[in-house]
Amino acid sequence: MQSPLKNESNVLVFTLSGLNETMENRYVLFSFTALYYPLIVFCNVTIITTILLHKKLHEPMYVFICNLCVNGLYGTSGFYPKFLYDLLAQDHIISYVGCMIQIFVIYSSLMCDLSTLTVMAYDRYVAICTPLEYHSKMTNQKILKCILFCWLTPFFCMSFLIILTTRLTLCGFNIEKLYCEIWAIAKLSCFSTTVNNVFGYIVILTYFGHSVLIFCSYIHLIRKCRKSIEVRHKFMQTCVPHLLALTSVTIAFMFDVLYSRYGSKHVPQGVRNFITLEFLLVPPILNPLIYGLKLKTIRQQVMRLFFKKQMGISE
């Protein structure tokens, strides 16, 4: 393989070396991924379609669940198609522009996940603590603002991080991962990356703070649940799936952040890959399954969507 085009101050192409030690298993990985990615798409599209088609589900909580699934499709589209191609290719390279786009898509999706779970926590807090004021507070205008918050804030953060990254002068072109990642590129810089690191940590702490805020709100909700059986039932039906989704995303987020910065190269490459891919493997499939199976309203509508004729279910 010919070395990627580069000079002392500019890199046009990156190599992704995350598959170098596992290429003997590439056909097994390709087969698994070729089945897994369509499954992710199918599960998320099913939930999205179900919510869009049934007016009964045009409520704030279900709109946010729909947004979570749309984001799942958006984020995984930044990784899986390229990964499938790399599994069959001899050379694992990506252009500089392609690398920046992949970083933007994957990490803005992760941030959007946390933002969406945050507004969902607010929605559940209002629904359980002030049920009589719920519809006056969760208006269509408020829902639109929440959705814009979920998308625009990650887009702004990632745009700024990408601008900071493109200003770096790089002295290398090898990224030891399966996909492009900001910290991996920053480590290739010839000079100090203090500004990038400071802003990066501000973003990390901000979004980790989202999770802390949600967990604190649920501690308050759990205390309130003790006073009423009805409130306890509502909490179990709508908040437990949300807590499972939040736990999944938060753990995946922490794995990626901590391992990218402090991980050891002595860990086998297969294990390293799984740790760094956890947020692209688990939440995108877990979110639609959690909400599709746990929430009775969605589960019934999904059954109607696929088994209406066989079961003789009327609309």
PDB file of N, CA and C in Angstrom, residues 63-113:
ATOM      1  N   VAL A  63     -43.364  11.670  20.939  1.00  0.00           N
ATOM      2  CA  VAL A  63     -42.614  12.491  19.987  1.00  0.00           C
ATOM      3  C   VAL A  63     -41.125  12.433  20.321  1.00  0.00           C
ATOM      4  N   PHE A  64     -40.796  12.486  21.619  1.00  0.00           N
ATOM      5  CA  PHE A  64     -39.398  12.414  22.033  1.00  0.00           C
ATOM      6  C   PHE A  64     -38.812  11.018  21.772  1.00  0.00           C
ATOM      7  N   ILE A  65     -39.607   9.984  21.950  1.00  0.00           N
ATOM      8  CA  ILE A  65     -39.154   8.627  21.629  1.00  0.00           C
ATOM      9  C   ILE A  65     -38.872   8.518  20.133  1.00  0.00           C
ATOM     10  N   CYS A  66     -39.753   9.100  19.324  1.00  0.00           N
ATOM     11  CA  CYS A  66     -39.556   9.132  17.877  1.00  0.00           C
ATOM     12  C   CYS A  66     -38.244   9.844  17.536  1.00  0.00           C
ATOM     13  N   ASN A  67     -38.000  10.956  18.214  1.00  0.00           N
ATOM     14  CA  ASN A  67     -36.758  11.711  17.995  1.00  0.00           C
ATOM     15  C   ASN A  67     -35.538  10.871  18.361  1.00  0.00           C
ATOM     16  N   LEU A  68     -35.643  10.094  19.427  1.00  0.00           N
ATOM     17  CA  LEU A  68     -34.557   9.221  19.859  1.00  0.00           C
ATOM     18  C   LEU A  68     -34.238   8.184  18.776  1.00  0.00           C
ATOM     19  N   CYS A  69     -35.278   7.655  18.148  1.00  0.00           N
ATOM     20  CA  CYS A  69     -35.090   6.645  17.100  1.00  0.00           C
ATOM     21  C   CYS A  69     -34.539   7.252  15.815  1.00  0.00           C
ATOM     22  N   VAL A  70     -35.010   8.458  15.469  1.00  0.00           N
ATOM     23  CA  VAL A  70     -34.460   9.160  14.304  1.00  0.00           C
ATOM     24  C   VAL A  70     -32.969   9.401  14.510  1.00  0.00           C
ATOM     25  N   ASN A  71     -32.615   9.805  15.717  1.00  0.00           N
ATOM     26  CA  ASN A  71     -31.206  10.040  16.030  1.00  0.00           C
ATOM     27  C   ASN A  71     -30.390   8.747  15.965  1.00  0.00           C
ATOM     28  N   GLY A  72     -31.005   7.624  16.355  1.00  0.00           N
ATOM     29  CA  GLY A  72     -30.326   6.338  16.253  1.00  0.00           C
ATOM     30  C   GLY A  72     -29.963   6.004  14.811  1.00  0.00           C
ATOM     31  N   LEU A  73     -30.875   6.290  13.894  1.00  0.00           N
ATOM     32  CA  LEU A  73     -30.609   6.066  12.468  1.00  0.00           C
ATOM     33  C   LEU A  73     -29.524   7.011  11.965  1.00  0.00           C
ATOM     34  N   TYR A  74     -29.605   8.261  12.401  1.00  0.00           N
ATOM     35  CA  TYR A  74     -28.619   9.275  11.994  1.00  0.00           C
ATOM     36  C   TYR A  74     -27.204   8.899  12.445  1.00  0.00           C
ATOM     37  N   GLY A  75     -27.059   8.535  13.712  1.00  0.00           N
ATOM     38  CA  GLY A  75     -25.737   8.231  14.252  1.00  0.00           C
ATOM     39  C   GLY A  75     -25.103   6.989  13.645  1.00  0.00           C
ATOM     40  N   THR A  76     -25.900   5.923  13.521  1.00  0.00           N
ATOM     41  CA  THR A  76     -25.344   4.668  12.982  1.00  0.00           C
ATOM     42  C   THR A  76     -25.002   4.786  11.505  1.00  0.00           C
ATOM     43  N   SER A  77     -25.667   5.706  10.781  1.00  0.00           N
ATOM     44  CA  SER A  77     -25.347   5.895   9.362  1.00  0.00           C
ATOM     45  C   SER A  77     -23.948   6.464   9.178  1.00  0.00           C
ATOM     46  N   GLY A  78     -23.414   7.083  10.221  1.00  0.00           N
ATOM     47  CA  GLY A  78     -22.061   7.626  10.145  1.00  0.00           C
ATOM     48  C   GLY A  78     -20.980   6.592  10.360  1.00  0.00           C
ATOM     49  N   PHE A  79     -21.362   5.391  10.799  1.00  0.00           N
ATOM     50  CA  PHE A  79     -20.356   4.359  11.073  1.00  0.00           C
ATOM     51  C   PHE A  79     -20.521   3.077  10.254  1.00  0.00           C
ATOM     52  N   TYR A  80     -21.688   2.463  10.297  1.00  0.00           N
ATOM     53  CA  TYR A  80     -21.852   1.106   9.763  1.00  0.00           C
ATOM     54  C   TYR A  80     -21.580   0.960   8.262  1.00  0.00           C
ATOM     55  N   PRO A  81     -22.072   1.848   7.381  1.00  0.00           N
ATOM     56  CA  PRO A  81     -21.757   1.677   5.955  1.00  0.00           C
ATOM     57  C   PRO A  81     -20.250   1.678   5.671  1.00  0.00           C
ATOM     58  N   LYS A  82     -19.520   2.606   6.283  1.00  0.00           N
ATOM     59  CA  LYS A  82     -18.062   2.677   6.103  1.00  0.00           C
ATOM     60  C   LYS A  82     -17.392   1.449   6.703  1.00  0.00           C
ATOM     61  N   PHE A  83     -17.865   0.997   7.846  1.00  0.00           N
ATOM     62  CA  PHE A  83     -17.288  -0.181   8.502  1.00  0.00           C
ATOM     63  C   PHE A  83     -17.486  -1.432   7.641  1.00  0.00           C
ATOM     64  N   LEU A  84     -18.659  -1.602   7.060  1.00  0.00           N
ATOM     65  CA  LEU A  84     -18.922  -2.745   6.177  1.00  0.00           C
ATOM     66  C   LEU A  84     -17.990  -2.719   4.972  1.00  0.00           C
ATOM     67  N   TYR A  85     -17.781  -1.526   4.424  1.00  0.00           N
ATOM     68  CA  TYR A  85     -16.864  -1.390   3.282  1.00  0.00           C
ATOM     69  C   TYR A  85     -15.440  -1.763   3.685  1.00  0.00           C
ATOM     70  N   ASP A  86     -15.001  -1.272   4.860  1.00  0.00           N
ATOM     71  CA  ASP A  86     -13.635  -1.543   5.325  1.00  0.00           C
ATOM     72  C   ASP A  86     -13.394  -3.026   5.576  1.00  0.00           C
ATOM     73  N   LEU A  87     -14.428  -3.745   6.008  1.00  0.00           N
ATOM     74  CA  LEU A  87     -14.272  -5.177   6.284  1.00  0.00           C
ATOM     75  C   LEU A  87     -13.942  -5.965   5.015  1.00  0.00           C
ATOM     76  N   LEU A  88     -14.338  -5.459   3.861  1.00  0.00           N
ATOM     77  CA  LEU A  88     -14.064  -6.139   2.591  1.00  0.00           C
ATOM     78  C   LEU A  88     -12.888  -5.530   1.831  1.00  0.00           C
ATOM     79  N   ALA A  89     -12.427  -4.369   2.281  1.00  0.00           N
ATOM     80  CA  ALA A  89     -11.333  -3.682   1.586  1.00  0.00           C
ATOM     81  C   ALA A  89      -9.983  -4.087   2.170  1.00  0.00           C
ATOM     82  N   GLN A  90      -8.969  -3.993   1.350  1.00  0.00           N
ATOM     83  CA  GLN A  90      -7.610  -4.290   1.813  1.00  0.00           C
ATOM     84  C   GLN A  90      -7.001  -3.096   2.548  1.00  0.00           C
ATOM     85  N   ASP A  91      -7.287  -1.909   2.056  1.00  0.00           N
ATOM     86  CA  ASP A  91      -6.743  -0.691   2.662  1.00  0.00           C
ATOM     87  C   ASP A  91      -7.851   0.070   3.377  1.00  0.00           C
ATOM     88  N   HIS A  92      -7.620   0.377   4.641  1.00  0.00           N
ATOM     89  CA  HIS A  92      -8.637   1.061   5.443  1.00  0.00           C
ATOM     90  C   HIS A  92      -8.263   2.533   5.564  1.00  0.00           C
ATOM     91  N   ILE A  93      -8.718   3.316   4.600  1.00  0.00           N
ATOM     92  CA  ILE A  93      -8.388   4.737   4.579  1.00  0.00           C
ATOM     93  C   ILE A  93      -9.667   5.566   4.512  1.00  0.00           C
ATOM     94  N   ILE A  94      -9.529   6.820   4.914  1.00  0.00           N
ATOM     95  CA  ILE A  94     -10.652   7.755   4.850  1.00  0.00           C
ATOM     96  C   ILE A  94     -10.087   9.141   4.583  1.00  0.00           C
ATOM     97  N   SER A  95     -10.747   9.901   3.727  1.00  0.00           N
ATOM     98  CA  SER A  95     -10.270  11.243   3.404  1.00  0.00           C
ATOM     99  C   SER A  95     -10.383  12.155   4.618  1.00  0.00           C
ATOM    100  N   TYR A  96      -9.643  13.249   4.588  1.00  0.00           N
ATOM    101  CA  TYR A  96      -9.691  14.221   5.690  1.00  0.00           C
ATOM    102  C   TYR A  96     -11.111  14.758   5.872  1.00  0.00           C
ATOM    103  N   VAL A  97     -11.748  15.143   4.758  1.00  0.00           N
ATOM    104  CA  VAL A  97     -13.118  15.676   4.825  1.00  0.00           C
ATOM    105  C   VAL A  97     -14.078  14.597   5.318  1.00  0.00           C
ATOM    106  N   GLY A  98     -13.923  13.375   4.787  1.00  0.00           N
ATOM    107  CA  GLY A  98     -14.775  12.264   5.222  1.00  0.00           C
ATOM    108  C   GLY A  98     -14.620  11.990   6.702  1.00  0.00           C
ATOM    109  N   CYS A  99     -13.397  12.134   7.196  1.00  0.00           N
ATOM    110  CA  CYS A  99     -13.120  11.916   8.619  1.00  0.00           C
ATOM    111  C   CYS A  99     -13.836  12.958   9.473  1.00  0.00           C
ATOM    112  N   MET A 100     -13.790  14.221   9.050  1.00  0.00           N
ATOM    113  CA  MET A 100     -14.459  15.287   9.800  1.00  0.00           C
ATOM    114  C   MET A 100     -15.979  15.068   9.813  1.00  0.00           C
ATOM    115  N   ILE A 101     -16.518  14.637   8.670  1.00  0.00           N
ATOM    116  CA  ILE A 101     -17.971  14.377   8.591  1.00  0.00           C
ATOM    117  C   ILE A 101     -18.355  13.231   9.515  1.00  0.00           C
ATOM    118  N   GLN A 102     -17.538  12.164   9.527  1.00  0.00           N
ATOM    119  CA  GLN A 102     -17.824  11.017  10.380  1.00  0.00           C
ATOM    120  C   GLN A 102     -17.789  11.417  11.855  1.00  0.00           C
ATOM    121  N   ILE A 103     -16.802  12.198  12.236  1.00  0.00           N
ATOM    122  CA  ILE A 103     -16.720  12.688  13.618  1.00  0.00           C
ATOM    123  C   ILE A 103     -17.967  13.487  13.976  1.00  0.00           C
ATOM    124  N   PHE A 104     -18.353  14.393  13.084  1.00  0.00           N
ATOM    125  CA  PHE A 104     -19.513  15.249  13.336  1.00  0.00           C
ATOM    126  C   PHE A 104     -20.775  14.415  13.534  1.00  0.00           C
ATOM    127  N   VAL A 105     -21.014  13.466  12.632  1.00  0.00           N
ATOM    128  CA  VAL A 105     -22.238  12.664  12.686  1.00  0.00           C
ATOM    129  C   VAL A 105     -22.277  11.788  13.935  1.00  0.00           C
ATOM    130  N   ILE A 106     -21.205  11.040  14.185  1.00  0.00           N
ATOM    131  CA  ILE A 106     -21.194  10.084  15.295  1.00  0.00           C
ATOM    132  C   ILE A 106     -21.330  10.790  16.648  1.00  0.00           C
ATOM    133  N   TYR A 107     -20.563  11.854  16.853  1.00  0.00           N
ATOM    134  CA  TYR A 107     -20.555  12.473  18.182  1.00  0.00           C
ATOM    135  C   TYR A 107     -21.698  13.466  18.391  1.00  0.00           C
ATOM    136  N   SER A 108     -22.191  14.083  17.327  1.00  0.00           N
ATOM    137  CA  SER A 108     -23.400  14.911  17.500  1.00  0.00           C
ATOM    138  C   SER A 108     -24.591  14.007  17.811  1.00  0.00           C
ATOM    139  N   SER A 109     -24.585  12.786  17.263  1.00  0.00           N
ATOM    140  CA  SER A 109     -25.643  11.824  17.567  1.00  0.00           C
ATOM    141  C   SER A 109     -25.598  11.400  19.032  1.00  0.00           C
ATOM    142  N   LEU A 110     -24.408  11.152  19.545  1.00  0.00           N
ATOM    143  CA  LEU A 110     -24.264  10.780  20.960  1.00  0.00           C
ATOM    144  C   LEU A 110     -24.765  11.894  21.866  1.00  0.00           C
ATOM    145  N   MET A 111     -24.400  13.146  21.534  1.00  0.00           N
ATOM    146  CA  MET A 111     -24.866  14.291  22.318  1.00  0.00           C
ATOM    147  C   MET A 111     -26.383  14.454  22.216  1.00  0.00           C
ATOM    148  N   CYS A 112     -26.915  14.246  21.016  1.00  0.00           N
ATOM    149  CA  CYS A 112     -28.360  14.361  20.805  1.00  0.00           C
ATOM    150  C   CYS A 112     -29.116  13.319  21.627  1.00  0.00           C
ATOM    151  N   ASP A 113     -28.537  12.122  21.755  1.00  0.00           N
ATOM    152  CA  ASP A 113     -29.127  11.083  22.598  1.00  0.00           C
ATOM    153  C   ASP A 113     -29.293  11.572  24.030  1.00  0.00           C
TER     154      ASP A 113
END
